[in-house]
Short mmCIF file of C-alpha atoms and ligand atoms in Angstrom, two decimals:
data_model
loop_
_atom_site.label_atom_id
_atom_site.label_comp_id
_atom_site.label_asym_id
_atom_site.label_seq_id
_atom_site.Cartn_x
_atom_site.Cartn_y
_atom_site.Cartn_z
CA MET A 1 0.00 0.00 0.00
CA ARG A 2 1.45 3.35 -1.06
CA LEU A 3 1.30 6.30 1.32
CA PHE A 4 0.10 9.73 0.17
CA LEU A 5 -0.04 12.95 2.16
CA ASP A 6 -3.47 14.57 2.44
CA THR A 7 -2.64 18.26 2.66
CA ALA A 8 -2.08 21.40 0.61
CA SER A 9 0.55 22.74 3.00
CA VAL A 10 3.78 23.05 1.05
CA ASP A 11 5.79 23.32 4.28
CA GLU A 12 4.33 20.08 5.64
CA ILE A 13 4.89 18.30 2.33
CA ARG A 14 8.49 19.52 2.17
CA GLU A 15 9.12 18.21 5.71
CA ALA A 16 7.33 14.88 5.21
CA ALA A 17 8.93 14.25 1.81
CA LYS A 18 12.36 14.13 3.45
CA LEU A 19 11.35 10.89 5.19
CA GLY A 20 11.26 9.20 1.79
CA VAL A 21 8.02 7.32 2.38
CA ILE A 22 5.52 9.56 0.56
CA SER A 23 4.70 8.75 -3.04
CA GLY A 24 1.88 11.17 -3.77
CA VAL A 25 -0.28 14.00 -2.43
CA THR A 26 -4.02 14.64 -2.34
CA THR A 27 -5.45 18.13 -2.00
CA ASN A 28 -8.97 19.54 -1.91
CA PRO A 29 -10.47 23.03 -1.48
CA THR A 30 -10.82 22.55 2.29
CA LEU A 31 -7.15 21.64 2.63
CA TRP A 32 -6.18 24.47 0.28
CA ALA A 33 -8.10 26.99 2.42
CA LYS A 34 -6.59 25.48 5.60
CA ALA A 35 -3.10 25.91 4.16
CA GLY A 36 -3.75 29.62 3.66
CA GLY A 37 -5.17 29.73 0.13
CA GLY A 38 -3.16 31.47 -2.60
CA ASP A 39 -3.30 30.60 -6.27
CA TYR A 40 -4.36 26.90 -6.44
CA ARG A 41 -2.37 26.29 -9.62
CA ASP A 42 0.80 27.68 -8.06
CA VAL A 43 0.30 25.55 -4.94
CA VAL A 44 -0.27 22.36 -6.95
CA VAL A 45 2.69 22.99 -9.27
CA GLU A 46 4.93 23.67 -6.25
CA ILE A 47 3.81 20.37 -4.70
CA CYS A 48 4.63 18.60 -7.98
CA GLY A 49 8.17 19.92 -7.63
CA ILE A 50 8.50 18.36 -4.17
CA VAL A 51 6.89 14.92 -4.56
CA ASP A 52 7.45 12.94 -7.74
CA GLY A 53 4.15 11.04 -7.88
CA PRO A 54 0.43 11.51 -8.43
CA ILE A 55 -0.75 14.90 -7.11
CA SER A 56 -4.54 15.21 -6.89
CA ALA A 57 -6.16 18.59 -7.60
CA GLU A 58 -9.90 19.13 -7.21
CA CYS A 59 -12.22 20.28 -10.01
CA LEU A 60 -15.11 22.50 -8.96
CA SER A 61 -17.38 22.73 -12.04
CA ARG A 62 -20.85 21.29 -11.54
CA ASP A 63 -21.78 20.36 -15.13
CA VAL A 64 -20.24 17.85 -17.54
CA GLU A 65 -18.87 20.32 -20.10
CA GLY A 66 -17.46 22.53 -17.36
CA LEU A 67 -15.85 19.55 -15.64
CA VAL A 68 -14.28 18.22 -18.83
CA GLU A 69 -12.88 21.64 -19.73
CA GLU A 70 -11.64 22.33 -16.20
CA ALA A 71 -10.15 18.84 -15.80
CA LYS A 72 -8.15 19.14 -19.03
CA ARG A 73 -6.89 22.56 -17.98
CA VAL A 74 -5.93 21.37 -14.48
CA ALA A 75 -4.31 18.18 -15.84
CA GLY A 76 -2.19 20.43 -18.07
CA TRP A 77 -0.59 22.13 -15.05
CA HIS A 78 1.95 19.28 -14.65
CA PRO A 79 2.29 15.70 -15.98
CA ASN A 80 1.80 14.30 -12.45
CA VAL A 81 -1.52 16.06 -11.79
CA VAL A 82 -4.52 13.78 -11.30
CA VAL A 83 -7.88 15.56 -11.40
CA LYS A 84 -10.24 14.98 -8.50
CA ILE A 85 -13.90 14.76 -9.44
CA PRO A 86 -16.76 14.05 -7.01
CA ILE A 87 -19.02 11.12 -7.89
CA ASP A 88 -22.44 12.15 -9.16
CA GLU A 89 -24.08 12.00 -12.61
CA ALA A 90 -22.01 14.85 -14.04
CA GLY A 91 -18.84 13.55 -12.38
CA LEU A 92 -19.33 10.05 -13.75
CA GLU A 93 -20.04 11.23 -17.31
CA ALA A 94 -17.08 13.61 -17.25
CA THR A 95 -14.82 10.84 -15.89
CA SER A 96 -15.93 8.42 -18.63
CA ARG A 97 -15.02 11.00 -21.27
CA LEU A 98 -11.78 12.10 -19.64
CA SER A 99 -10.49 8.57 -19.02
CA LYS A 100 -10.98 7.73 -22.71
CA GLU A 101 -8.76 10.72 -23.52
CA GLY A 102 -6.08 9.57 -21.09
CA VAL A 103 -6.78 12.11 -18.32
CA LYS A 104 -6.23 10.49 -14.93
CA VAL A 105 -9.14 10.95 -12.51
CA ASN A 106 -9.33 10.47 -8.75
CA MET A 107 -13.05 9.90 -8.15
CA THR A 108 -13.71 11.46 -4.79
CA LEU A 109 -16.43 11.65 -2.12
CA VAL A 110 -17.10 7.92 -2.52
CA PHE A 111 -19.22 6.54 0.32
CA SER A 112 -20.36 3.12 -0.93
CA ALA A 113 -19.01 0.11 -2.81
CA ASN A 114 -21.68 0.67 -5.48
CA GLN A 115 -20.28 4.13 -6.13
CA ALA A 116 -16.80 2.56 -6.30
CA LEU A 117 -17.99 0.04 -8.92
CA LEU A 118 -19.49 2.84 -11.02
CA ALA A 119 -16.29 4.88 -10.72
CA ALA A 120 -14.31 1.83 -11.85
CA HIS A 121 -16.43 1.38 -14.96
CA ALA A 122 -16.14 5.10 -15.75
CA GLY A 123 -12.38 4.56 -15.85
CA ALA A 124 -11.25 6.45 -12.74
CA THR A 125 -7.59 5.72 -12.03
CA PHE A 126 -8.11 6.18 -8.28
CA ILE A 127 -11.31 5.67 -6.29
CA SER A 128 -11.45 7.43 -2.93
CA PRO A 129 -13.76 6.13 -0.19
CA PHE A 130 -13.92 8.61 2.71
CA VAL A 131 -13.44 6.39 5.75
CA GLY A 132 -13.52 8.93 8.60
CA ARG A 133 -16.63 10.74 7.35
CA LEU A 134 -18.51 7.43 7.21
CA ASP A 135 -17.35 6.55 10.72
CA ASP A 136 -18.53 10.01 11.82
CA VAL A 137 -22.13 9.12 10.93
CA GLY A 138 -22.03 5.65 12.48
CA HIS A 139 -21.20 3.65 9.36
CA ASP A 140 -18.24 1.33 8.89
CA GLY A 141 -15.96 3.33 6.61
CA MET A 142 -13.33 0.62 6.32
CA ALA A 143 -15.94 -1.90 5.16
CA VAL A 144 -16.44 0.26 2.05
CA VAL A 145 -12.70 0.12 1.37
CA ALA A 146 -12.64 -3.67 1.87
CA ASP A 147 -15.75 -4.26 -0.30
CA SER A 148 -14.44 -1.98 -3.06
CA VAL A 149 -11.06 -3.76 -3.13
CA GLN A 150 -12.76 -7.16 -3.17
CA ILE A 151 -15.03 -6.20 -6.09
CA LEU A 152 -12.17 -4.75 -8.15
CA GLU A 153 -10.06 -7.86 -7.54
CA ARG A 154 -12.96 -10.25 -8.20
CA TYR A 155 -13.46 -8.78 -11.68
CA HIS A 156 -9.81 -8.00 -12.39
CA LEU A 157 -10.54 -4.29 -12.71
CA PRO A 158 -7.38 -2.17 -12.92
CA ASN A 159 -8.54 0.82 -10.84
CA GLN A 160 -6.92 1.57 -7.48
CA VAL A 161 -8.67 2.12 -4.16
CA LEU A 162 -7.31 5.16 -2.36
CA ALA A 163 -8.45 5.13 1.28
CA ALA A 164 -9.12 8.77 2.22
CA SER A 165 -10.40 10.74 5.19
CA LEU A 166 -8.11 8.72 7.46
CA ARG A 167 -8.02 10.26 10.92
CA HIS A 168 -5.61 8.12 12.97
CA PRO A 169 -2.91 5.43 12.63
CA LEU A 170 -5.37 2.56 13.22
CA HIS A 171 -7.20 3.69 10.06
CA VAL A 172 -3.94 3.20 8.14
CA ILE A 173 -3.56 -0.35 9.45
CA GLY A 174 -7.21 -1.01 8.64
CA ALA A 175 -6.75 0.28 5.08
CA ALA A 176 -3.65 -1.89 4.59
CA LYS A 177 -5.43 -4.99 5.92
CA ALA A 178 -8.41 -4.25 3.69
CA GLY A 179 -6.08 -4.27 0.68
CA ALA A 180 -6.29 -0.57 -0.25
CA HIS A 181 -3.76 0.29 -2.94
CA ILE A 182 -3.08 3.71 -1.41
CA ALA A 183 -3.77 5.45 1.91
CA THR A 184 -3.76 9.23 2.04
CA MET A 185 -3.38 10.89 5.42
CA PRO A 186 -2.65 14.15 7.20
CA TYR A 187 0.95 14.63 8.31
CA SER A 188 -0.17 14.27 11.95
CA VAL A 189 -1.35 10.71 11.19
CA LEU A 190 1.94 9.87 9.47
CA LYS A 191 3.80 11.11 12.53
CA GLY A 192 1.46 9.02 14.69
CA MET A 193 2.49 5.94 12.68
CA LEU A 194 6.14 6.69 13.32
CA ARG A 195 6.32 7.51 16.99
CA HIS A 196 6.38 4.91 19.76
CA PRO A 197 7.33 5.70 23.38
CA LEU A 198 9.28 2.44 23.67
CA THR A 199 11.44 3.50 20.70
CA ASP A 200 12.22 6.78 22.51
CA VAL A 201 12.99 4.94 25.76
CA GLY A 202 15.14 2.44 23.84
CA ILE A 203 17.19 5.19 22.18
CA GLU A 204 17.72 6.95 25.53
CA ARG A 205 18.87 3.70 27.14
CA PHE A 206 21.29 2.86 24.29
CA LEU A 207 22.82 6.34 24.54
CA ALA A 208 23.16 6.11 28.33
CA ASP A 209 24.68 2.61 28.16
CA ALA A 210 27.08 3.64 25.38
CA GLU A 211 28.22 6.52 27.58
CA LYS A 212 28.66 4.12 30.52
CA ALA A 213 30.67 1.69 28.37
CA ALA A 214 32.87 4.48 26.99
CA LYS A 215 33.53 5.78 30.53
CA ALA A 216 34.50 2.27 31.69
CA ALA A 217 36.86 1.94 28.72
CA ARG A 218 38.43 5.33 29.52
CA SER A 219 39.05 4.47 33.16
CA ALA A 220 40.42 1.03 32.20
CA GLY A 221 42.87 2.80 29.86
CA LYS A 222 44.12 5.00 32.71
CA ARG A 223 44.99 1.99 34.87
O1 G3P B 316 -8.79 12.94 1.38
C1 G3P B 316 -10.02 13.41 1.82
C2 G3P B 316 -9.86 14.11 3.09
O2 G3P B 316 -9.19 15.32 2.92
C3 G3P B 316 -11.11 14.32 3.86
O3 G3P B 316 -10.73 14.23 5.18
O4 G3P B 316 -10.93 14.53 7.57
O5 G3P B 316 -12.08 16.14 5.98
O6 G3P B 316 -12.93 13.83 6.26
P1 G3P B 316 -11.72 14.70 6.32
#
């Protein structure tokens, strides 16, 4: 399962990219606003210069023609840009047309396995079930990821399930166990995956013991 960062903060992406474990980025208007706004194109192109992988950028048009035009324009910003389109009638039709023309689509705001199956047939490269938002309303978000993966595999469909709206490290484990191809997460969740108090304690103890051993060696040398 590949790991993507779910943010539009260039500073965060720059910092996280150094770890060498991020292979893509997903953005949306909420994340863009949270990161302080600015010209969306500039932000997305800057991100493309930091992470060499799929960078999702949201399309906002609400009709098919508008979506197709916007998606082609946004996809032209950089070869790594993947256009994000929400799943509804217009989104599905636009995705069917765009995928036939080779434009990569991340079908977003997916909340059921049926929507995932439709997105797959429309030719979306990535299909994004929103796990946390389903959990928020008392549904099992990870079950949608697992069902979607199972259906794609059962029919040998080439689309990839991108588990989104992940809120904590256990969601990442759940997505991996469910067979998601990609998990996208805020930087805080990535840091949560990394840190363990026993690792910190272990490092402290190794340093203290190394110091002890070096001291013993020094005093043995004096004798
Ligand atoms: O990738 C989708 C994500 O940004 C949504 O997350 O936490 O707003 O549900 P959240």
